[in-house]
Amino acid sequence: MTHGNQLYGPQPDVAGAAGYADAPPRMGFFTDTSVCIGCKACEVACKEWNAVPEDGLELTGMSYDNTQGLGADTWRHVAFIEQRTTVGEAVDVFDAARRLDTAPPAAAAGQISPVQPEGRTELRWLMSSDVCKHCTHAACLDVCPTGSLFRTEFGTVVVQEDICNGCGYCVPACPYGVIDQRRDDGRAWKCTLCYDRLGAGMEPACAKACPTDSIQFGPLEELRDRAADRVARLHAAGVTDARLYGASPDDGVGGDGAFFLLLDEPEVYGLPPDPVVTTRDLPDMWRHAAMAAVSLGALAVASFLKRPR
């Protein structure tokens, strides 16, 4: 059993559950924010390949972020998070990564001494490229009335815009606030994990364009193993805040097809700390509604039979 599987256990077979008998391995993204440089190459590549229209290019006034968040016209969003820390608390993540890359095998196995923070300023940037999570339990799929949203053979979730009726049910259903409607026609749009490229044996445009391999693409099980090893190595190098987000199948959405290595709490990155599939309670709600309807029907019949004649 591999390192990642020991940590989390196997992922559900979402493609098989969707009816694909001979599906390939589930594919996904592992975004390592510890090596993201905020270049936005992923945003540009995503827009160019998928013909996603520009979204205003308006700076927020709070950072170098000109897209602000995921939406119908932003399928990859690079966040710039400015933090002030004391010199004694700061750890140079990039220096830690450099030391990991150049360390001898014994050090790489966990014998690296903690990184010394001398020379750092009190300001650091956290940068992260956000994307649709392609949830294991995807509420957007549950609520779509037309079948516009579907699960692919790669385990990803895709919108067929040509049969989307613009109802918007999927928008509040997403626990991450990813999917959105375009103002001109009301149809829903989001990351497809470059479904057309996957079918041709190519990697998604954003991962292809990433110069630091912050965005890694491949079979989800392999990515989880790689991510667990990366966290262990960063911890050994003194980056104790490193943690995985969305990798566990035991979370409220059954694990994500796109998960992240973060250097702070999820809320710092604008991510919910404990996401839950919003349709989790639908079966119980329908069951209670059915029981209530039966009870009302029985009362109506009883009342009718008791009427004086």
Coordinates of C-alpha atoms in Angstrom, one line a residue:
M1 CA 0.0 0.0 0.0
T2 CA 1.4 3.4 -1.0
H3 CA 2.1 6.3 1.3
G4 CA -0.9 8.3 0.1
N5 CA -3.3 5.4 0.3
Q6 CA -2.1 4.7 3.9
L7 CA -2.9 8.3 4.8
Y8 CA -6.3 8.5 3.2
G9 CA -7.5 5.2 1.7
P10 CA -8.8 4.6 -1.8
Q11 CA -10.9 7.0 -3.7
P12 CA -14.4 6.0 -4.9
D13 CA -14.8 4.8 -8.5
V14 CA -16.8 7.8 -9.7
A15 CA -16.5 6.9 -13.4
G16 CA -17.7 3.4 -12.8
A17 CA -20.6 4.7 -10.7
A18 CA -21.5 7.0 -13.7
G19 CA -21.7 3.9 -16.0
Y20 CA -18.3 3.7 -17.6
A21 CA -17.4 0.0 -17.5
D22 CA -13.8 0.3 -18.7
A23 CA -12.9 3.7 -17.5
P24 CA -9.3 4.9 -17.4
P25 CA -7.8 6.0 -14.0
R26 CA -9.4 9.1 -12.5
M27 CA -7.5 12.1 -13.5
G28 CA -7.0 15.4 -11.6
F29 CA -4.9 18.3 -10.5
F30 CA -2.5 18.7 -7.6
T31 CA -1.7 22.4 -7.1
D32 CA 1.4 22.9 -5.0
T33 CA 1.1 26.5 -3.8
S34 CA 4.5 26.4 -2.2
V35 CA 6.1 26.9 -5.7
C36 CA 3.5 29.1 -7.3
I37 CA 5.1 32.4 -8.4
G38 CA 1.9 34.2 -9.4
C39 CA 2.8 34.5 -13.0
K40 CA -0.8 33.8 -14.2
A41 CA 0.4 31.7 -17.1
C42 CA -2.3 29.2 -16.1
E43 CA -5.0 31.9 -16.4
V44 CA -3.9 33.0 -19.8
A45 CA -3.5 29.4 -21.1
C46 CA -6.9 28.5 -19.9
K47 CA -8.6 31.4 -21.6
E48 CA -6.7 31.0 -24.8
W49 CA -7.4 27.2 -25.2
N50 CA -11.0 27.3 -24.0
A51 CA -11.9 30.6 -25.7
V52 CA -13.0 32.0 -22.3
P53 CA -13.8 35.8 -22.7
E54 CA -11.9 38.4 -20.8
D55 CA -13.4 39.4 -17.5
G56 CA -12.7 43.1 -17.0
L57 CA -9.1 43.1 -16.0
E58 CA -10.0 45.3 -13.1
L59 CA -7.5 45.4 -10.1
T60 CA -9.2 44.9 -6.7
G61 CA -7.2 47.7 -5.1
M62 CA -6.2 45.1 -2.4
S63 CA -3.5 43.2 -4.3
Y64 CA -2.2 42.4 -7.8
D65 CA -5.3 40.2 -8.4
N66 CA -7.2 41.3 -11.5
T67 CA -9.7 38.5 -11.7
Q68 CA -10.9 38.4 -8.0
G69 CA -12.3 34.9 -8.0
L70 CA -13.6 32.0 -10.1
G71 CA -16.6 32.5 -12.3
A72 CA -18.1 31.9 -15.7
D73 CA -15.3 33.8 -17.3
T74 CA -12.5 32.9 -15.0
W75 CA -11.8 29.1 -14.8
R76 CA -8.4 29.5 -13.2
H77 CA -7.8 32.2 -10.6
V78 CA -4.4 33.1 -9.1
A79 CA -4.8 34.6 -5.7
F80 CA -2.2 37.0 -4.2
I81 CA -2.4 37.0 -0.4
E82 CA -0.1 39.4 1.4
Q83 CA 0.8 38.5 4.9
R84 CA 2.9 40.2 7.6
T85 CA 4.8 38.0 10.0
T86 CA 7.6 38.5 12.5
V87 CA 11.0 37.7 11.3
G88 CA 11.4 35.0 13.9
E89 CA 8.3 33.2 12.7
A90 CA 8.9 33.4 8.9
V91 CA 10.2 30.5 7.0
D92 CA 11.5 30.9 3.4
V93 CA 9.5 28.3 1.5
F94 CA 11.4 28.9 -1.7
D95 CA 14.7 28.4 0.1
A96 CA 13.3 25.2 1.7
A97 CA 12.3 24.0 -1.8
R98 CA 15.7 24.7 -3.1
R99 CA 17.3 22.9 -0.3
L100 CA 15.1 19.9 -0.9
D101 CA 16.0 19.8 -4.6
T102 CA 19.8 20.0 -3.9
A103 CA 19.9 17.9 -0.7
P104 CA 21.6 14.5 -0.6
P105 CA 19.4 11.4 -0.3
A106 CA 19.8 11.2 3.4
A107 CA 18.6 14.7 3.9
A108 CA 15.8 14.3 1.5
A109 CA 14.6 11.4 3.6
G110 CA 13.9 13.8 6.5
Q111 CA 17.2 14.8 8.0
I112 CA 17.2 18.4 6.8
S113 CA 17.7 20.9 9.6
P114 CA 15.0 23.6 9.9
V115 CA 15.4 26.5 7.5
Q116 CA 16.8 29.6 9.2
P117 CA 14.8 32.8 8.6
E118 CA 17.8 35.2 8.7
G119 CA 17.5 38.0 6.1
R120 CA 13.7 37.7 5.6
T121 CA 11.5 40.8 5.7
E122 CA 8.3 40.8 7.6
L123 CA 6.2 40.6 4.4
R124 CA 5.4 37.4 2.5
W125 CA 3.1 36.5 -0.4
L126 CA 1.0 33.4 -0.5
M127 CA 0.0 32.6 -4.1
S128 CA -2.4 30.0 -5.2
S129 CA -4.0 29.0 -8.5
D130 CA -7.6 28.0 -7.7
V131 CA -9.9 25.9 -10.0
C132 CA -13.0 23.8 -10.0
K133 CA -12.6 20.9 -7.5
H134 CA -14.3 18.2 -9.7
C135 CA -15.8 16.8 -6.5
T136 CA -16.4 13.1 -5.8
H137 CA -19.9 14.0 -4.6
A138 CA -20.8 16.8 -6.9
A139 CA -23.9 18.7 -5.9
C140 CA -24.0 20.5 -9.3
L141 CA -24.6 17.1 -10.9
D142 CA -27.4 16.3 -8.5
V143 CA -29.5 19.4 -9.2
C144 CA -29.0 19.8 -12.9
P145 CA -32.5 19.2 -14.5
T146 CA -31.3 18.9 -18.1
G147 CA -28.2 16.7 -17.9
S148 CA -26.1 19.5 -19.0
L149 CA -23.6 18.6 -16.2
F150 CA -22.2 15.1 -16.6
R151 CA -19.4 13.0 -15.2
T152 CA -16.8 12.0 -17.8
E153 CA -14.9 8.7 -18.1
F154 CA -11.9 10.5 -16.4
G155 CA -14.0 11.2 -13.3
T156 CA -14.2 14.9 -14.0
V157 CA -17.4 17.1 -14.1
V158 CA -18.2 19.0 -17.3
V159 CA -20.9 21.4 -18.4
Q160 CA -22.4 20.9 -21.9
E161 CA -23.3 24.5 -22.6
D162 CA -25.4 23.7 -25.6
I163 CA -28.1 22.0 -23.5
C164 CA -27.8 24.2 -20.4
N165 CA -31.2 26.0 -19.9
G166 CA -29.8 28.7 -17.6
C167 CA -31.8 27.6 -14.6
G168 CA -28.9 28.4 -12.3
Y169 CA -29.6 25.6 -9.8
C170 CA -26.0 24.5 -9.9
V171 CA -24.7 27.9 -8.8
P172 CA -25.9 27.8 -5.1
A173 CA -25.4 24.0 -5.1
C174 CA -21.6 24.3 -5.4
P175 CA -20.0 24.3 -1.9
Y176 CA -16.9 26.1 -3.3
G177 CA -18.7 28.9 -5.2
V178 CA -17.0 27.8 -8.5
I179 CA -19.7 27.5 -11.1
D180 CA -21.4 30.7 -12.4
Q181 CA -23.7 32.0 -15.2
R182 CA -22.7 34.4 -17.9
R183 CA -24.6 37.6 -17.9
D184 CA -25.3 37.6 -21.7
D185 CA -27.2 34.3 -21.9
G186 CA -27.5 32.9 -18.4
R187 CA -25.8 29.6 -19.2
A188 CA -23.4 28.0 -16.6
W189 CA -19.7 27.7 -17.2
K190 CA -16.7 26.3 -15.3
C191 CA -13.4 24.4 -15.8
T192 CA -13.7 21.2 -17.8
L193 CA -10.2 20.0 -16.9
C194 CA -9.7 20.4 -20.7
Y195 CA -11.9 17.4 -21.5
D196 CA -11.1 17.8 -25.2
R197 CA -7.3 17.6 -24.5
L198 CA -7.7 14.6 -22.2
G199 CA -9.5 12.7 -24.9
A200 CA -6.5 13.3 -27.2
G201 CA -4.0 12.2 -24.5
M202 CA -2.8 15.7 -23.7
E203 CA -2.5 17.4 -20.4
P204 CA -4.8 20.5 -19.5
A205 CA -3.6 23.8 -20.9
C206 CA -3.0 25.3 -17.4
A207 CA -0.7 22.5 -16.3
K208 CA 1.1 22.6 -19.6
A209 CA 1.8 26.3 -19.2
C210 CA 2.9 26.3 -15.5
P211 CA 6.6 27.1 -15.4
T212 CA 7.2 25.8 -11.9
D213 CA 5.1 22.7 -11.9
S214 CA 2.9 24.2 -9.3
I215 CA 0.0 22.7 -11.2
Q216 CA 0.5 19.0 -11.6
F217 CA -1.8 16.8 -13.7
G218 CA -2.1 13.0 -13.7
P219 CA -3.9 10.0 -12.2
L220 CA -5.4 11.1 -9.0
E221 CA -4.0 8.2 -6.9
E222 CA -0.5 9.0 -8.0
L223 CA -0.9 12.7 -7.3
R224 CA -2.1 12.0 -3.8
D225 CA 1.0 9.9 -3.1
R226 CA 3.2 12.6 -4.6
A227 CA 1.5 15.3 -2.5
A228 CA 1.8 13.4 0.8
D229 CA 5.5 12.9 0.1
R230 CA 5.8 16.6 -0.7
V231 CA 4.2 17.7 2.6
A232 CA 6.5 15.3 4.6
R233 CA 9.5 16.8 2.9
L234 CA 8.4 20.4 3.5
H235 CA 7.8 19.6 7.2
A236 CA 11.3 18.1 7.4
A237 CA 12.6 21.3 5.9
G238 CA 10.9 23.5 8.5
V239 CA 7.7 24.5 6.7
T240 CA 5.5 23.1 9.4
D241 CA 2.3 24.9 8.1
A242 CA 2.2 22.9 4.9
R243 CA -1.0 20.8 4.7
L244 CA -3.2 19.2 2.0
Y245 CA -6.7 20.4 1.2
G246 CA -9.3 18.4 -0.6
A247 CA -7.2 15.2 -0.8
S248 CA -9.2 13.1 1.8
P249 CA -12.2 11.0 0.6
D250 CA -13.5 11.3 4.2
D251 CA -14.3 15.1 3.9
G252 CA -17.8 16.5 3.2
V253 CA -17.5 16.1 -0.6
G254 CA -15.8 12.7 -0.7
G255 CA -12.5 14.2 -1.7
D256 CA -11.7 16.5 -4.7
G257 CA -10.4 15.7 -8.1
A258 CA -8.4 18.9 -7.8
F259 CA -6.7 19.3 -4.5
F260 CA -4.1 21.7 -3.0
L261 CA -1.0 22.0 -0.8
L262 CA -1.5 25.1 1.3
L263 CA 0.8 27.0 3.6
D264 CA -1.9 28.4 5.9
E265 CA -5.5 27.8 6.9
P266 CA -7.9 27.3 4.0
E267 CA -9.8 30.5 5.0
V268 CA -6.7 32.5 4.2
Y269 CA -7.0 31.4 0.6
G270 CA -10.8 32.0 0.4
L271 CA -11.6 28.2 0.7
P272 CA -14.2 26.8 3.0
P273 CA -12.6 25.0 6.0
D274 CA -15.1 22.1 6.0
P275 CA -16.9 21.9 2.6
V276 CA -20.0 19.7 2.5
V277 CA -22.0 18.6 -0.5
T278 CA -25.1 20.7 -0.4
T279 CA -27.4 17.9 -1.6
R280 CA -26.3 15.6 1.2
D281 CA -29.6 15.7 3.0
L282 CA -31.8 15.6 -0.1
P283 CA -32.8 11.8 0.3
D284 CA -33.9 12.4 3.9
M285 CA -35.8 15.5 2.9
W286 CA -37.6 13.7 0.1
R287 CA -38.3 10.8 2.5
H288 CA -39.8 13.1 5.1
A289 CA -41.8 14.9 2.5
A290 CA -43.2 11.6 1.2
M291 CA -44.1 10.6 4.8
A292 CA -45.8 13.9 5.3
A293 CA -47.7 13.6 2.1
V294 CA -48.9 10.1 3.0
S295 CA -49.9 11.2 6.5
L296 CA -51.9 14.2 5.0
G297 CA -53.5 11.8 2.6
A298 CA -54.5 9.4 5.3
L299 CA -55.9 12.2 7.4
A300 CA -57.9 13.5 4.4
V301 CA -59.4 10.0 3.8
A302 CA -60.2 9.5 7.5
S303 CA -61.9 12.9 7.6
F304 CA -63.9 12.1 4.6
L305 CA -65.1 8.7 5.9
K306 CA -66.1 10.3 9.3
R307 CA -68.3 12.9 7.7
P308 CA -72.0 12.5 8.7
R309 CA -74.2 11.3 5.9

